[in-house]
CSV table of C-alpha atoms in Angstrom, one decimal:
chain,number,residue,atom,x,y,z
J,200,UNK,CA,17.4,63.1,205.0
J,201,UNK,CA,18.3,62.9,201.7
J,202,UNK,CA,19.8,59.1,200.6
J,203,UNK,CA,23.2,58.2,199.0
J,204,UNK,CA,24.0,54.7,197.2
J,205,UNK,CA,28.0,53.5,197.0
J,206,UNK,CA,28.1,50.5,195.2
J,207,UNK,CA,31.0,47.8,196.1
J,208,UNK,CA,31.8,44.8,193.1
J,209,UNK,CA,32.2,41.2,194.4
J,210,UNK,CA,32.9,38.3,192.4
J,211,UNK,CA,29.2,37.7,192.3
J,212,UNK,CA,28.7,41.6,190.8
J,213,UNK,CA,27.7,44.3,192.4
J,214,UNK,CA,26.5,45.1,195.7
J,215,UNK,CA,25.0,48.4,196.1
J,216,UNK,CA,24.1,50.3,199.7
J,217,UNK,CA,21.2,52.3,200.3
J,218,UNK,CA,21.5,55.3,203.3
J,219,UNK,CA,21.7,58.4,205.1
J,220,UNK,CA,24.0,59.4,208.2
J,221,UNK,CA,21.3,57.7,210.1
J,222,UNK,CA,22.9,54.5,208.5
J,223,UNK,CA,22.4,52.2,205.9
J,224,UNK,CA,19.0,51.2,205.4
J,225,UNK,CA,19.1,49.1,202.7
J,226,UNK,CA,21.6,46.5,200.6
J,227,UNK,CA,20.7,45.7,197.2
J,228,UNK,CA,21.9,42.2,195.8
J,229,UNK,CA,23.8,42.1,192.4
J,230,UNK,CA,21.0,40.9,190.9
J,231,UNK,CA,17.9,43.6,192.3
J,232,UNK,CA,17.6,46.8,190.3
J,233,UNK,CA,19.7,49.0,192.2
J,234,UNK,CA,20.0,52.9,191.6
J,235,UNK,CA,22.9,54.3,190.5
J,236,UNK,CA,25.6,55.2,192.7
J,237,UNK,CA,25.5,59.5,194.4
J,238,UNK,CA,27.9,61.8,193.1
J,239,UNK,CA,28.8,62.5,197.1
J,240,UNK,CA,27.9,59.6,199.3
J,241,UNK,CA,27.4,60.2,203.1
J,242,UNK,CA,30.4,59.2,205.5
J,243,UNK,CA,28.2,56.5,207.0
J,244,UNK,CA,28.1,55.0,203.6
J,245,UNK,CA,31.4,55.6,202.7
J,246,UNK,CA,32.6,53.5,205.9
J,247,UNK,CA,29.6,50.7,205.7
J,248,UNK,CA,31.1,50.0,201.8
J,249,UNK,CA,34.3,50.0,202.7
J,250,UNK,CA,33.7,47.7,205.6
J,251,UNK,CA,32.0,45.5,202.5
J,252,UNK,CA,35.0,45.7,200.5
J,253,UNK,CA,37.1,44.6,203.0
J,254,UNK,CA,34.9,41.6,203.7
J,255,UNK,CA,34.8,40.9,200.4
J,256,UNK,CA,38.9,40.4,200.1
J,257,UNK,CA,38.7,38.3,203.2
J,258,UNK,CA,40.0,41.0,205.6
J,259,UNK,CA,37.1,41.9,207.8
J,260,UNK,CA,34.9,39.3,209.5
J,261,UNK,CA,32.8,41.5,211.7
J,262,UNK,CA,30.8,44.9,210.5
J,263,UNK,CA,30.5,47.6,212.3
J,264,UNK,CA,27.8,49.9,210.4
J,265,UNK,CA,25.3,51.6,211.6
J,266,UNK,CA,21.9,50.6,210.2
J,267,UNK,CA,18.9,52.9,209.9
J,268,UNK,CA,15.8,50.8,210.8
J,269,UNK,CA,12.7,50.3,208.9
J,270,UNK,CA,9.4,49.0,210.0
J,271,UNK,CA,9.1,45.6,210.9
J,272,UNK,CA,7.3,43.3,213.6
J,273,UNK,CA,9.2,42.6,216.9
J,274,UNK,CA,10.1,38.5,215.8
J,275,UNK,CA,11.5,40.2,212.8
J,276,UNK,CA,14.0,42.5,215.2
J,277,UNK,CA,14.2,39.5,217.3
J,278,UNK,CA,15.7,37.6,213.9
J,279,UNK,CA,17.6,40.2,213.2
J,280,UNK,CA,19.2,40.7,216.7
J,281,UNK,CA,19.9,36.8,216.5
J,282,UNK,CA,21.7,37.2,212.9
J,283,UNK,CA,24.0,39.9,214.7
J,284,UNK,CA,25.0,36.3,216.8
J,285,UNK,CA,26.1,33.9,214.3
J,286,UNK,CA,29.9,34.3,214.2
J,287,UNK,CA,31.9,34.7,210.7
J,288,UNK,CA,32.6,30.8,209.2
J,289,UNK,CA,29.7,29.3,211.0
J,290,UNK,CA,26.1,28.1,210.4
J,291,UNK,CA,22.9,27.6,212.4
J,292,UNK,CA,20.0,26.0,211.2
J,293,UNK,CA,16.5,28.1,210.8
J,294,UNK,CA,15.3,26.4,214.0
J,295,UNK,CA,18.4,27.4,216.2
J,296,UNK,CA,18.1,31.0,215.3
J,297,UNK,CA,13.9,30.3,215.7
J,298,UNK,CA,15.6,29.0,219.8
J,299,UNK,CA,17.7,31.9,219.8
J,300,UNK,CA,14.1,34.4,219.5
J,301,UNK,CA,12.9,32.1,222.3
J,302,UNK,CA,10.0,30.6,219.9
J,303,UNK,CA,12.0,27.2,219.1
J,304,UNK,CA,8.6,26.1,216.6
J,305,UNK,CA,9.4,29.4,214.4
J,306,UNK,CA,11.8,28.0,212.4
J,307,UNK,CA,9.6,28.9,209.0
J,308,UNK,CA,8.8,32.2,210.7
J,309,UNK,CA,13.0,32.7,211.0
J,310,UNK,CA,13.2,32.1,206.5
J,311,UNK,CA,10.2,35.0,206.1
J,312,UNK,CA,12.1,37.1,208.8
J,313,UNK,CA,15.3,36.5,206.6
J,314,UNK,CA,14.0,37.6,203.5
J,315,UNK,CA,12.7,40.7,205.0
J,316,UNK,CA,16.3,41.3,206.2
J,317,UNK,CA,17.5,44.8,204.1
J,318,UNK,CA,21.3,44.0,205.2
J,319,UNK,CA,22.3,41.3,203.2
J,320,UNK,CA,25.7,40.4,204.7
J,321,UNK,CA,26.1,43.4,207.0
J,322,UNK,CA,23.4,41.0,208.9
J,323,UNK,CA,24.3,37.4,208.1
J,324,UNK,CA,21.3,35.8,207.1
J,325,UNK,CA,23.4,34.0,204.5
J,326,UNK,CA,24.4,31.5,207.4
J,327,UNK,CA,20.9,30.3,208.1
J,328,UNK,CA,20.4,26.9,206.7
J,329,UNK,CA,18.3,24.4,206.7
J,330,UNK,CA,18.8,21.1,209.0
J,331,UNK,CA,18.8,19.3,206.0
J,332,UNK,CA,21.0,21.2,203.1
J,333,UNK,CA,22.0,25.0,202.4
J,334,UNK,CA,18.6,26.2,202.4
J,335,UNK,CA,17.0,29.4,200.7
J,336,UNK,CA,18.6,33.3,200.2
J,337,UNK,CA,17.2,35.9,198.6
J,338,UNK,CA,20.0,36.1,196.0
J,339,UNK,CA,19.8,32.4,195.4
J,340,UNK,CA,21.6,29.4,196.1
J,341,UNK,CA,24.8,30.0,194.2
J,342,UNK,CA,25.4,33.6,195.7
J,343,UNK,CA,24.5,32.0,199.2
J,344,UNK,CA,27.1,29.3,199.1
J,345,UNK,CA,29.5,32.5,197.3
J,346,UNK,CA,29.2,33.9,200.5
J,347,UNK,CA,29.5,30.9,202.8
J,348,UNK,CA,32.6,30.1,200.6
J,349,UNK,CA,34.0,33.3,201.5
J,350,UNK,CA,33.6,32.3,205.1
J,351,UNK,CA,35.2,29.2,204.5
J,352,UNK,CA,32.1,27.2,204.7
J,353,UNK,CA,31.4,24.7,201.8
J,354,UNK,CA,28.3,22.7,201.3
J,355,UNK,CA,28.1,19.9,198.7
């Protein structure tokens, strides 16, 4: 099945989102390489950027996209089942989510299961910190705390 890329702008630039009608199976953060946007997106991407659009005005809190699944271990699903958990304006450290797989020692297994996460946002691995500070994301620390911020959490 052929893909389709929508991109949606945030204050932060732009977010683009990778799919088919089998869902979206990838977002790219404003500062990856992203291709350029398809002439006719697909309805599932259509929705899944709109639903991005909407968080990014502060009027949506929970997504409800369907993702196309790539390869990837079972503690990475496990991960990313446990992301789907964290509710909009809160935090868990890495070794809270590591509880949540069941493996409570993981919690440096939870950040490389993190930055194999393809749904930046759509699956919250933005709030995942560290027990002692913000912690690590993929698009770095100032889009992290963007999107915390957004949420209404603020870290110092």
């Amino acid at each position: 099945m052929d893909q389709s890329y929508v991109t949606v702008d945030s204050r932060e630039g732009p977010w683009t989102l990778e799919g088919s009608e089998k869902g979206v199976s990838r977002v790219f953060l404003p500062h990856e390489f992203s291709p350029v946007d398809s002439p006719r997106a697909c309805a599932t991407l259509e929705d899944a950027a709109r639903q991005l659009e909407e968080y990014f005005r502060g009027d949506r809190q929970v997504f409800d996209v369907l993702l196309d699944e790539p390869p990837a271990t079972t503690f990475q699903r496990e991960v990313w089942g446990a992301l789907r958990s964290l509710p909009y304006g809160t935090t868990a450290t890495y070794a809270e989510v590591a509880a949540l797989t069941g493996r409570p020692r993981a919690a440096r297994a939870v950040g490389n299961a993190n930055h194999a996460n393809p749904w930046p946002v759509l699956l919250p691995c933005h709030r995942v910190v560290a027990s002692n500070g913000i912690g690590g994301y993929g698009g770095g620390e100032r889009l992290k705390r963007f999107l915390l911020a957004l949420e209404g959490v603020v870290y110092e």
